Coordinates of C-alpha atoms and ligand atoms in Angstrom, one line a residue:
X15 CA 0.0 0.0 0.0
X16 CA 1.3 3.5 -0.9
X17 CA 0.1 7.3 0.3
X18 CA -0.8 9.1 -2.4
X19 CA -1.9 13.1 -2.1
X20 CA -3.7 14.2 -5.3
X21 CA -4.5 17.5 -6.0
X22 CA -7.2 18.7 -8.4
X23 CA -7.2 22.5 -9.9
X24 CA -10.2 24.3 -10.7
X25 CA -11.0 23.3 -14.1
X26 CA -10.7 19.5 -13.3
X27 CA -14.0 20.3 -11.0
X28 CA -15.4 22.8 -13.0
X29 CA -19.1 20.9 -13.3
X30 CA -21.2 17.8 -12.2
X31 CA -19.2 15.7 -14.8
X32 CA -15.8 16.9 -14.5
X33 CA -16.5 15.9 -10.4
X34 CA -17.8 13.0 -11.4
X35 CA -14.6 12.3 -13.1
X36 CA -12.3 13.5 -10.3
X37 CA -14.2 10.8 -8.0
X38 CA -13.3 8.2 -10.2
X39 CA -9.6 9.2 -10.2
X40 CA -9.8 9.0 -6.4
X41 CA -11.8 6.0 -6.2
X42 CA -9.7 4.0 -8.9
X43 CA -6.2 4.6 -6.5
X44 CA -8.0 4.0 -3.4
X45 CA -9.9 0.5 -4.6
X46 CA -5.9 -0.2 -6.1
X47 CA -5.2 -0.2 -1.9
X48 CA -3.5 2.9 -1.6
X49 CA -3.9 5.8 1.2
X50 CA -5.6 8.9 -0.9
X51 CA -5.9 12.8 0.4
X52 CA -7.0 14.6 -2.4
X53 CA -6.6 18.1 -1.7
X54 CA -9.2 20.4 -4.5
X55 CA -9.5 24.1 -6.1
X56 CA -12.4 26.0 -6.3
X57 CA -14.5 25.2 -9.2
X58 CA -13.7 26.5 -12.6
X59 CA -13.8 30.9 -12.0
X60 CA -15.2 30.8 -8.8
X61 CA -12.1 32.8 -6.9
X62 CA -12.0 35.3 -9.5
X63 CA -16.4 35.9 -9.0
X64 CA -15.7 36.4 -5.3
X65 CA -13.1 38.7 -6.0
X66 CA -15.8 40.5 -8.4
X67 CA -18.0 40.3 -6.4
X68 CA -16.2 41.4 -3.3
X69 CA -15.6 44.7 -5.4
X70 CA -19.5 45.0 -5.9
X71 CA -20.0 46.0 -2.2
X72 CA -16.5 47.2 -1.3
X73 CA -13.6 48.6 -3.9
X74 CA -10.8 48.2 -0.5
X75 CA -12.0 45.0 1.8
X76 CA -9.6 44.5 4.5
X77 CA -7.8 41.1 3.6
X78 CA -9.5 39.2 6.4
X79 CA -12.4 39.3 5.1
X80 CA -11.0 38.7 1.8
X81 CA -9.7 35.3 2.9
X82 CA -12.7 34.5 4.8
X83 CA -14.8 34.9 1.0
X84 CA -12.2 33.4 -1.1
X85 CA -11.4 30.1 1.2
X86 CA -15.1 29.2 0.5
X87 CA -14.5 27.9 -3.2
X88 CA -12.8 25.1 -2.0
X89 CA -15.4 24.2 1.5
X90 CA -17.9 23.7 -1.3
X91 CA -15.7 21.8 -3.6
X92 CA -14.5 19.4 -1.3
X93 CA -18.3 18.7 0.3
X94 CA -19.2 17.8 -3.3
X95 CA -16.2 15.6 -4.4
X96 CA -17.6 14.0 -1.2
X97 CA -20.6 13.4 -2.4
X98 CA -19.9 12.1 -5.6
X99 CA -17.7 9.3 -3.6
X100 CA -20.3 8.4 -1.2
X101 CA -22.6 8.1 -4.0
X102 CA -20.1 5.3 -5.3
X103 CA -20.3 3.3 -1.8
X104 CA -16.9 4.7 -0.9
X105 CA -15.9 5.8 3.0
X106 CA -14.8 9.5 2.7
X107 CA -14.3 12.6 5.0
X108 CA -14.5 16.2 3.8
X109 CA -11.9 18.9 5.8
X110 CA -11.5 22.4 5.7
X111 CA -7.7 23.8 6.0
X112 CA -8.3 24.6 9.9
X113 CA -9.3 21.1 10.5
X114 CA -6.4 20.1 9.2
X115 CA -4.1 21.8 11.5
X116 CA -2.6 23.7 8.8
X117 CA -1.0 26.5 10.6
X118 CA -0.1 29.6 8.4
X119 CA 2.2 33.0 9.0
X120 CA -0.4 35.9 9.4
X121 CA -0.5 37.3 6.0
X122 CA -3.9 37.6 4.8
X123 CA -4.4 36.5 1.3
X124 CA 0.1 35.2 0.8
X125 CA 0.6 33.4 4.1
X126 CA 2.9 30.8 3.7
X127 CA 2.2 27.2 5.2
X128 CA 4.4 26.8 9.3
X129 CA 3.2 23.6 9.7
X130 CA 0.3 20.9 9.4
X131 CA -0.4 18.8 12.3
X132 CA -1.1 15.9 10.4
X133 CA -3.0 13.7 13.3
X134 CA -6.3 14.0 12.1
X135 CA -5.4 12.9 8.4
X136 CA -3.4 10.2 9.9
X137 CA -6.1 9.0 12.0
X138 CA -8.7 9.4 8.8
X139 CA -6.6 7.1 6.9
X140 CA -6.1 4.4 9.3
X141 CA -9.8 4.2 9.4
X142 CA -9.2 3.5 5.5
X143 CA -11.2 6.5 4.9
X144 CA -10.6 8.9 1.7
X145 CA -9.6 12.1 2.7
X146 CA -10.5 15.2 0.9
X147 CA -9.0 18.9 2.0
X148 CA -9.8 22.2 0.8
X149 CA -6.6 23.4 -0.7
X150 CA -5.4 27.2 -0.5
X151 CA -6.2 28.1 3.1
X152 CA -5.0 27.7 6.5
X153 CA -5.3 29.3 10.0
X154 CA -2.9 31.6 11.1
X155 CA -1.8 32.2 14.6
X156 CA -5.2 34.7 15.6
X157 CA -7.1 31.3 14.5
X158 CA -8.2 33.7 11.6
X159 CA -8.5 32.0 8.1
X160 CA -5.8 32.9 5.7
X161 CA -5.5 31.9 2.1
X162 CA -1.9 31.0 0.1
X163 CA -2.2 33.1 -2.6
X164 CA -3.5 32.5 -6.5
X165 CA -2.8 29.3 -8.0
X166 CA -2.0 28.6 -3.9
X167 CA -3.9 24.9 -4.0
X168 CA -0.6 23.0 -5.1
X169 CA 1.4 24.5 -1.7
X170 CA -1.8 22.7 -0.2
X171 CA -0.9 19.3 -1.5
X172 CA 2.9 19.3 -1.3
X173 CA 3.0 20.4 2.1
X174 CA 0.3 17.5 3.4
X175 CA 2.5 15.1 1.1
X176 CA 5.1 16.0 3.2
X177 CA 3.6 15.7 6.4
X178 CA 2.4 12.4 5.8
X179 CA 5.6 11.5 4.3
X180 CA 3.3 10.3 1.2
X181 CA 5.3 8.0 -1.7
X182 CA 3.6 10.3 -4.3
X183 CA 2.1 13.9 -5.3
X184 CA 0.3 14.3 -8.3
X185 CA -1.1 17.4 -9.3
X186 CA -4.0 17.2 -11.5
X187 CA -4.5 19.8 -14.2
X188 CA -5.8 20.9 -17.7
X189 CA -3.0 20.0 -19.6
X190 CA -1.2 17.0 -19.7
X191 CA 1.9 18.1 -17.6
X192 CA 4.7 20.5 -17.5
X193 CA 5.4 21.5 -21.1
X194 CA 8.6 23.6 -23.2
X195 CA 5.9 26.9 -23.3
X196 CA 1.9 27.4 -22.3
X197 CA 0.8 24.7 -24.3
X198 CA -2.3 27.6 -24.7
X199 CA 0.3 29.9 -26.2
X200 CA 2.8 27.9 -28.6
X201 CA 0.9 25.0 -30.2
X202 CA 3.8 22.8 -30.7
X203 CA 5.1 22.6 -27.3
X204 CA 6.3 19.7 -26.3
X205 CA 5.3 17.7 -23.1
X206 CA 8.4 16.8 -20.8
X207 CA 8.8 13.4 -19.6
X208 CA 11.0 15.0 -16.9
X209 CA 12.2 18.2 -14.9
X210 CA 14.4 18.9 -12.2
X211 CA 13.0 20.5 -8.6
X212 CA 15.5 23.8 -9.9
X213 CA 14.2 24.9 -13.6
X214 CA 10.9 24.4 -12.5
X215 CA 11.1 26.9 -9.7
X216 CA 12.4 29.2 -11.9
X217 CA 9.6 28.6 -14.6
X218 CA 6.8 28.8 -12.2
X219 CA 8.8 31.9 -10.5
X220 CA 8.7 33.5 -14.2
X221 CA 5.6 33.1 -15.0
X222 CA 4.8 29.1 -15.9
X223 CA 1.5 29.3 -14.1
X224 CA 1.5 25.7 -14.7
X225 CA 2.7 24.6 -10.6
X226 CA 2.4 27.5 -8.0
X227 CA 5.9 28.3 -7.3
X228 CA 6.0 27.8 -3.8
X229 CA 4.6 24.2 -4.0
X230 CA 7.8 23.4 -6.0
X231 CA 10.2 25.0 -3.2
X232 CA 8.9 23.1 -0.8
X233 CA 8.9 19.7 -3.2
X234 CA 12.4 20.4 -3.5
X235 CA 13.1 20.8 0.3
X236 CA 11.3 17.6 1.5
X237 CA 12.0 15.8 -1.5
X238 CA 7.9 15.6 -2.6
X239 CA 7.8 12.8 -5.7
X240 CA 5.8 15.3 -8.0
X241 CA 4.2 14.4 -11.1
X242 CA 1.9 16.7 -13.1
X243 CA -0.6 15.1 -15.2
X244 CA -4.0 15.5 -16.9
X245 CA -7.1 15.0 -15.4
X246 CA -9.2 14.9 -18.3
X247 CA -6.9 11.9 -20.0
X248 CA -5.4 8.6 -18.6
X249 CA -1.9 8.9 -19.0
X250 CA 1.6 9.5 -17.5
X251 CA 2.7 13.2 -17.3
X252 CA 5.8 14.9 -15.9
X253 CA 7.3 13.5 -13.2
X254 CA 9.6 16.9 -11.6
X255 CA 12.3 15.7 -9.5
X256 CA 15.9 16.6 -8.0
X257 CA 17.6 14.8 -11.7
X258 CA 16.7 14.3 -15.0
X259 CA 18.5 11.4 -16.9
X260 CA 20.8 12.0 -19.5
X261 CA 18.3 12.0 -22.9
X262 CA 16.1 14.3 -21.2
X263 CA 19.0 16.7 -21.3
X264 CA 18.5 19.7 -23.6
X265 CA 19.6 23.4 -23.9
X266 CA 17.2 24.4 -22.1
X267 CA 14.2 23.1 -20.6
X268 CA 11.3 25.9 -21.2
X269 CA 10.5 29.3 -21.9
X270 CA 8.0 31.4 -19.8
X271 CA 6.0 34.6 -19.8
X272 CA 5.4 36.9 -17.1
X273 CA 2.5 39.8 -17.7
X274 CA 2.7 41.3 -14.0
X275 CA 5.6 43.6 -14.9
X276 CA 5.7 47.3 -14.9
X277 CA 9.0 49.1 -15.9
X278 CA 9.8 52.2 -13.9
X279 CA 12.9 54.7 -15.8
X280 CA 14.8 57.5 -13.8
X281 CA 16.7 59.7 -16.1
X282 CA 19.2 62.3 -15.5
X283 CA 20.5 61.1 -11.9
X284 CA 24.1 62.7 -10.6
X285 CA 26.7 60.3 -11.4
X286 CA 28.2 59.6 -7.9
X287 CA 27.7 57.4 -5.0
X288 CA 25.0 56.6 -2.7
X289 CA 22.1 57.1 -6.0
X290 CA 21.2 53.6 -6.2
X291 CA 21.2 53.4 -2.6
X292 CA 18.6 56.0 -2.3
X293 CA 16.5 54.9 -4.8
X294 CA 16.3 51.1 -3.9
X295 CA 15.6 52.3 0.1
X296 CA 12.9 54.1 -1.3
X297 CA 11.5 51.5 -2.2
X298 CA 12.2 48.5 -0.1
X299 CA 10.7 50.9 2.9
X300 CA 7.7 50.7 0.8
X301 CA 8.4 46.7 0.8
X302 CA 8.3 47.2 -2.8
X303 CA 10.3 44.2 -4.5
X304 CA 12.6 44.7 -7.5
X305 CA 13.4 42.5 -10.4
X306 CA 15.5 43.2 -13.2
X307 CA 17.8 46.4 -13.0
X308 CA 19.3 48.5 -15.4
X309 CA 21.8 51.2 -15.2
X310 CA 23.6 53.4 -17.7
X311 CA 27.0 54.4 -18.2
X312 CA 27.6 57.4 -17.0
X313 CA 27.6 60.7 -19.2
X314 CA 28.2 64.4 -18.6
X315 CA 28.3 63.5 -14.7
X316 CA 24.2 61.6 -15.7
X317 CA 23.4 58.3 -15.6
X318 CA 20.0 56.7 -15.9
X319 CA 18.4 53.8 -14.0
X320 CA 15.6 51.2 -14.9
X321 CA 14.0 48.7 -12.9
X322 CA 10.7 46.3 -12.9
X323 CA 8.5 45.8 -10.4
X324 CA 4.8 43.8 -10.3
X325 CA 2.2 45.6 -11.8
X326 CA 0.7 45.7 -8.3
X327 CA 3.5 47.9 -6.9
X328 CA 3.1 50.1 -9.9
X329 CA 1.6 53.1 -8.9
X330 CA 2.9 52.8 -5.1
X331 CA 6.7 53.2 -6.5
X332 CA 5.8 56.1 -8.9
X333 CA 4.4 57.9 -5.9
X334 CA 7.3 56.9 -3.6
X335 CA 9.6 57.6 -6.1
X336 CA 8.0 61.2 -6.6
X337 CA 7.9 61.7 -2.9
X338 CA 11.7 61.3 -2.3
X339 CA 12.3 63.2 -5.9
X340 CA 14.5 65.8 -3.8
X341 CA 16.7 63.7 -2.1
X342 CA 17.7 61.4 -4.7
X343 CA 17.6 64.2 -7.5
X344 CA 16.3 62.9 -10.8
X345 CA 15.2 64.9 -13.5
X346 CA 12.6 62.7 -15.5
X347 CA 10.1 59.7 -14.8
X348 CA 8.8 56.9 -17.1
X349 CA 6.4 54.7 -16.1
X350 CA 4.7 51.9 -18.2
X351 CA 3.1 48.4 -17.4
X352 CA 2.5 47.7 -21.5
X353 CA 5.7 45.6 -20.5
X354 CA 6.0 41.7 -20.4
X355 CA 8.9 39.1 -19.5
X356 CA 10.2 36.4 -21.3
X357 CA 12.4 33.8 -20.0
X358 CA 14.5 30.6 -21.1
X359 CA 15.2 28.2 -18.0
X360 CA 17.4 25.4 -18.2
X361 CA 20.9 23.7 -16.3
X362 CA 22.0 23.0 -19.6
X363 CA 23.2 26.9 -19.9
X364 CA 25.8 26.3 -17.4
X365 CA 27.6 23.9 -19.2
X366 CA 26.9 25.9 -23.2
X367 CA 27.7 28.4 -24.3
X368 CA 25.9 30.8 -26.7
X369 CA 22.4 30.2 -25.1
X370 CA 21.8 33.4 -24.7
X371 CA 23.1 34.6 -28.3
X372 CA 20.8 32.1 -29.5
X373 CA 17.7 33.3 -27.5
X374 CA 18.7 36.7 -29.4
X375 CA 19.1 36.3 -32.1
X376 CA 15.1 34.4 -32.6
X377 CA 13.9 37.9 -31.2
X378 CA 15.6 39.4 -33.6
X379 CA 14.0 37.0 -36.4
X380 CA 11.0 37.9 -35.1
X381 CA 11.6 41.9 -35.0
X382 CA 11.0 42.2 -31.4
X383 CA 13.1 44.9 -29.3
X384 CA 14.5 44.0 -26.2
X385 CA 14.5 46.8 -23.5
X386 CA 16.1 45.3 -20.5
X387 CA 18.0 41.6 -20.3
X388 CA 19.1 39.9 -17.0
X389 CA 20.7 36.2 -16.7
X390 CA 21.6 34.1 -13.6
X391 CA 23.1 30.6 -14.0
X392 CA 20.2 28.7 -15.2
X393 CA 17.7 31.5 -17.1
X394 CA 18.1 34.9 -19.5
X395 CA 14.8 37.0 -19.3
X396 CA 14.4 40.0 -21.3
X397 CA 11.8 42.7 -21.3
X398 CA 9.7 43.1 -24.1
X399 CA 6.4 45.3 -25.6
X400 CA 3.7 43.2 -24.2
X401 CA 1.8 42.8 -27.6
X402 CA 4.9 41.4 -28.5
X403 CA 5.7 38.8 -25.9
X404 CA 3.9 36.0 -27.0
X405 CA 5.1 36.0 -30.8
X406 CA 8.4 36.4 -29.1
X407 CA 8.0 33.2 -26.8
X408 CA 6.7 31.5 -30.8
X409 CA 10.1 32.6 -32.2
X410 CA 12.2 31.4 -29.0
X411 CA 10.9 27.9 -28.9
X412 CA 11.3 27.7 -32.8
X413 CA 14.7 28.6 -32.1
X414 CA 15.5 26.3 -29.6
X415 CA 13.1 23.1 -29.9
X416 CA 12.5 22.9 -34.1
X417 CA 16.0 23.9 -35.4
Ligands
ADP31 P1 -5.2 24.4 -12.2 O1 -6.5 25.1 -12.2 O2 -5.3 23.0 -12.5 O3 -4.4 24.7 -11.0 P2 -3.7 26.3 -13.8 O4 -4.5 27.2 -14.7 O5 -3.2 27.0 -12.5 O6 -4.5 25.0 -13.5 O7 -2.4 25.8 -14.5 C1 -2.5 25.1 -15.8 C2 -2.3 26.0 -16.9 O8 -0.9 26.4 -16.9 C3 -2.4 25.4 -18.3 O9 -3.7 25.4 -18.7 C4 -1.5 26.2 -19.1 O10 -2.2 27.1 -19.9 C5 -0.6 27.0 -18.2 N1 0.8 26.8 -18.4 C6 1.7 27.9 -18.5 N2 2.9 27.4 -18.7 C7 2.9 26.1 -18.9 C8 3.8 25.1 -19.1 N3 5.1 25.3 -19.3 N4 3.4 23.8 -19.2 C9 2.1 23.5 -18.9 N5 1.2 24.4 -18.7 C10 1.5 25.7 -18.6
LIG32 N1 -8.8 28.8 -6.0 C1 -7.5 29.5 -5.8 C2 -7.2 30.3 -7.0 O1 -7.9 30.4 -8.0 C3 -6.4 28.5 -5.5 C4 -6.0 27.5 -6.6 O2 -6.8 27.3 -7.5 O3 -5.0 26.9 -6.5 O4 -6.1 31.0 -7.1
MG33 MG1 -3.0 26.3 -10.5

């Protein structure tokens, strides 16, 4: 007998059939004498109608409440993936985050899982019970709910696969795993058979909405066995791990986009010490997080400096930025969020060279300008127009996976 935690996103339990299907899933492992905990997503849109909906009555709701609307997507998906299995004959037991004993930090609406007291799932599953958990919430330490943030639901199910020390975490989605590019976006993608724990943090990180990046960090620390797969067809799907054998070696493994950029330029800053400095404390008082940053060499004693931050931040920095205009001395602003990332991930770059050269020159096939580039060991992202992002992402993979 093995533990097994699946996870099911929204669109797997979208409707009456699609639970219907999800049971099955469930039933078929646990009638094959394994342990399940399934662990689901709100149904199909539901999180983004609450968040409507939340804006119907109030534009600025305090988080709390926020979290205490948005965790209920997943109460009522679990009750009904209940029901479909008791329909079937099968023992099964419905529980909310709190009963759980998943214990959260205190941020409302991005709190990040402590710990999960895993007795009561233990002590379902020794009654041979199936175990169903709403995924994306917890309970912080004011026993106030809290939710994980977007796409949060796979955090859920890694963490209670590592509390129960389960054999296996499979993350059920609409597509049939982890692929080179949004299968949505560039039709030829290609499914991977493999990926290691590191490029896919970085492609979820970039933009890959494919795993919630925090679910992958936490694979990776208590060595989860991960496998994405479809739940809409029976077959394997990728299987994300510490090492990838030798054939699934390529260049590089995938190529992201990331639309929740905004680029903010300074111009005309004095050319002397202590500028950046003033212009990053700026902003990390604001707890404003920077991505990529640019500087220019210096001329007639001016230099200018870019930088990206989430499109949430946006206005936030502009009116920090304008605030401490005096002390750090600039003499224009630009501001635009009509910006988008692209990225190339892979461990292969580490060992080749002229990844990145290659990467340029299929932007410059496809006519695209880059306006800001940044690389660490294992990814080069560049800043594009955002119109032109995804024929940019059509070019790279063409470049890299049809040459
Ligand atoms: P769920 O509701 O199951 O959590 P998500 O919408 O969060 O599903 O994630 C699945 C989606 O991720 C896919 O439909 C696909 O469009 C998108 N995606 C983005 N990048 C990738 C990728 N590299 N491989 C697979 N899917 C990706
Ligand atoms: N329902 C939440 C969301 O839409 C969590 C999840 O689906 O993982 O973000
Ligand atoms: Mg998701």
């Amino acid at each position: 007998m093995a533990s097994i935690v699946q996870k099911f996103g929204g669109s797997s339990v979208a409707d009456a059939d699609r639970i219907r299907r999800v049971a099955g899933i469930i039933a078929d492992t646990y009638i094959d004498n394994n342990d399940v905990v399934a662990v689901l997503s709100a149904q199909g849109d539901t999180t983004d109608e609450f968040i409507r909906k939340a804006a119907e009555i109030n534009e600025n709701p305090s988080k709390r409440e926020m979290d205490v609307l948005l965790s209920t997507g997943e109460q009522m998906s679990i009750a009904l993936v209940a029901m479909a299995l008791e329909k079937m004959g099968l023992p099964v037991v419905s529980l909310t985050g709190w009963q759980v004993g998943i214990r959260t930090t205190a941020d409302y609406g991005g709190a990040r899982i402590k710990r999960i007291d895993g007795d009561r799932i233990a002590s379902e599953l020794d009654k041979r019970r199936i175990v169903l958990v709403a995924g994306f919430q917890g309970i912080n330490k004011y026993d106030d709910i809290t939710t994980l943030g977007r796409g949060g639901s796979d955090t859920t199910a890694v963490a209670i696969a590592a509390a129960i020390d389960a054999d296996l975490c499979q993350i059920f989605t609409d597509v049939e795993g982890v692929y080179t590019c949004d299968p949505r976006k560039v039709k030829n993608a290609r499914k991977l058979e493999e990926i290691t724990y590191d490029e896919m943090l970085e492609l979820a990180s970039l933009g890959a909405q494919v795993l919630h990046n925090r679910s992958v960090e936490m694979a990776k620390r208590y060595a989860v066995n991960l496998e994405v797969l479809s739940s809409f067809v029976r077959k394997p799907g990728t299987k994300v791990r510490e090492a990838v054998s030798a054939v699934e070696q390529t260049k590089i493994s995938g190529i992201a986009k990331d639309g929740d950029v905004a680029r903010i330029a300074l111009l005309g800053l004095r050319d002397e010490p202590g500028v950046a400095f003033k212009v990053f404390r700026a902003l990390a008082k604001a707890k404003i997080n920077v991505d990529i940053i640019l500087q220019s060499i210096g001329r007639d004693n001016t230099k200018d400096i870019s930088f990206t931050v989430a499109r949430g931040d946006m206005e936030t920095a502009r009116s920090v930025l304008e605030g401490a205009r005096g002390a750090i001395g600039f003499s224009d602003m630009s501001v635009t969020d009509k910006v988008a990332k692209v990225s190339i991930v892979g461990a292969g770059m580490m060992s080749s060279s002229g990844i990145a050269s290659l990467m340029f020159e299929a932007l410059y096939d496809a006519k695209v300008n880059i306006s800001m580039i940044s690389t660490s060991e294992i990814k080069v992202s560049v800043l594009v127009d955002e119109r032109e992002a995804d024929r940019a992402m059509q070019y790279i993979h063409d470049k890299f996976f049809e040459g």
